[in-house]
Amino acid sequence: MPPFDFHRFLDQMKDPSAAPIARYTKGFISAFYRRETWTVNEQIKFIQDFLNVTKKPLLKTN
């Protein structure tokens, strides 16, 4: 697997077909910061759930 390329990720998020993932990502970040206290296990689960939802659609983009 190639290393993560943040600039490529940003370009992918600008594509109109990525609008649902972009909205989901914004919601994820907002929800994460709205809650003041997270246990480590809660953080892990929240992030893993996000990755499970977004991984396939992101892999489909060029």
Short mmCIF file of C-alpha atoms in Angstrom, two decimals:
data_model
loop_
_atom_site.label_atom_id
_atom_site.label_comp_id
_atom_site.label_asym_id
_atom_site.label_seq_id
_atom_site.Cartn_x
_atom_site.Cartn_y
_atom_site.Cartn_z
CA MET A 1 0.00 0.00 0.00
CA PRO A 2 1.44 3.41 -0.94
CA PRO A 3 1.94 6.02 1.78
CA PHE A 4 -0.92 8.38 2.51
CA ASP A 5 -0.87 11.46 0.27
CA PHE A 6 -2.77 14.28 1.97
CA HIS A 7 -2.80 16.51 -1.13
CA ARG A 8 -4.27 13.68 -3.19
CA PHE A 9 -6.90 13.19 -0.49
CA LEU A 10 -7.84 16.88 -0.68
CA ASP A 11 -8.09 16.67 -4.47
CA GLN A 12 -10.34 13.62 -4.14
CA MET A 13 -12.61 15.49 -1.72
CA LYS A 14 -13.05 18.29 -4.28
CA ASP A 15 -14.48 15.90 -6.86
CA PRO A 16 -18.30 16.24 -7.02
CA SER A 17 -18.68 12.47 -6.72
CA ALA A 18 -17.01 12.66 -3.30
CA ALA A 19 -19.62 15.05 -1.86
CA PRO A 20 -21.26 12.39 0.36
CA ILE A 21 -17.89 11.35 1.80
CA ALA A 22 -16.85 14.98 2.29
CA ARG A 23 -20.08 15.66 4.22
CA TYR A 24 -19.60 12.49 6.28
CA THR A 25 -16.00 13.50 7.05
CA LYS A 26 -17.07 16.97 8.19
CA GLY A 27 -19.76 15.40 10.38
CA PHE A 28 -17.24 12.96 11.84
CA ILE A 29 -14.84 15.76 12.76
CA SER A 30 -17.62 17.89 14.25
CA ALA A 31 -18.98 15.01 16.31
CA PHE A 32 -15.53 14.10 17.54
CA TYR A 33 -14.86 17.62 18.81
CA ARG A 34 -18.36 18.27 20.19
CA ARG A 35 -17.89 15.62 22.83
CA GLU A 36 -15.46 16.74 25.51
CA THR A 37 -14.52 13.41 27.05
CA TRP A 38 -13.75 10.20 25.17
CA THR A 39 -12.21 7.07 26.57
CA VAL A 40 -9.43 5.61 24.45
CA ASN A 41 -11.66 2.68 23.49
CA GLU A 42 -14.48 5.02 22.47
CA GLN A 43 -12.07 7.01 20.30
CA ILE A 44 -10.78 3.83 18.66
CA LYS A 45 -14.30 2.58 17.93
CA PHE A 46 -15.47 5.94 16.59
CA ILE A 47 -12.47 6.22 14.25
CA GLN A 48 -12.72 2.58 13.14
CA ASP A 49 -16.42 3.03 12.35
CA PHE A 50 -15.57 6.10 10.28
CA LEU A 51 -12.86 4.24 8.39
CA ASN A 52 -15.13 1.26 7.76
CA VAL A 53 -17.77 3.53 6.19
CA THR A 54 -15.38 5.63 4.10
CA LYS A 55 -12.70 3.17 2.99
CA LYS A 56 -14.47 1.54 0.03
CA PRO A 57 -15.80 4.77 -1.52
CA LEU A 58 -12.39 6.43 -1.17
CA LEU A 59 -10.62 3.50 -2.80
CA LYS A 60 -12.95 3.80 -5.80
CA THR A 61 -11.78 7.34 -6.56
CA ASN A 62 -8.69 8.00 -8.62
#
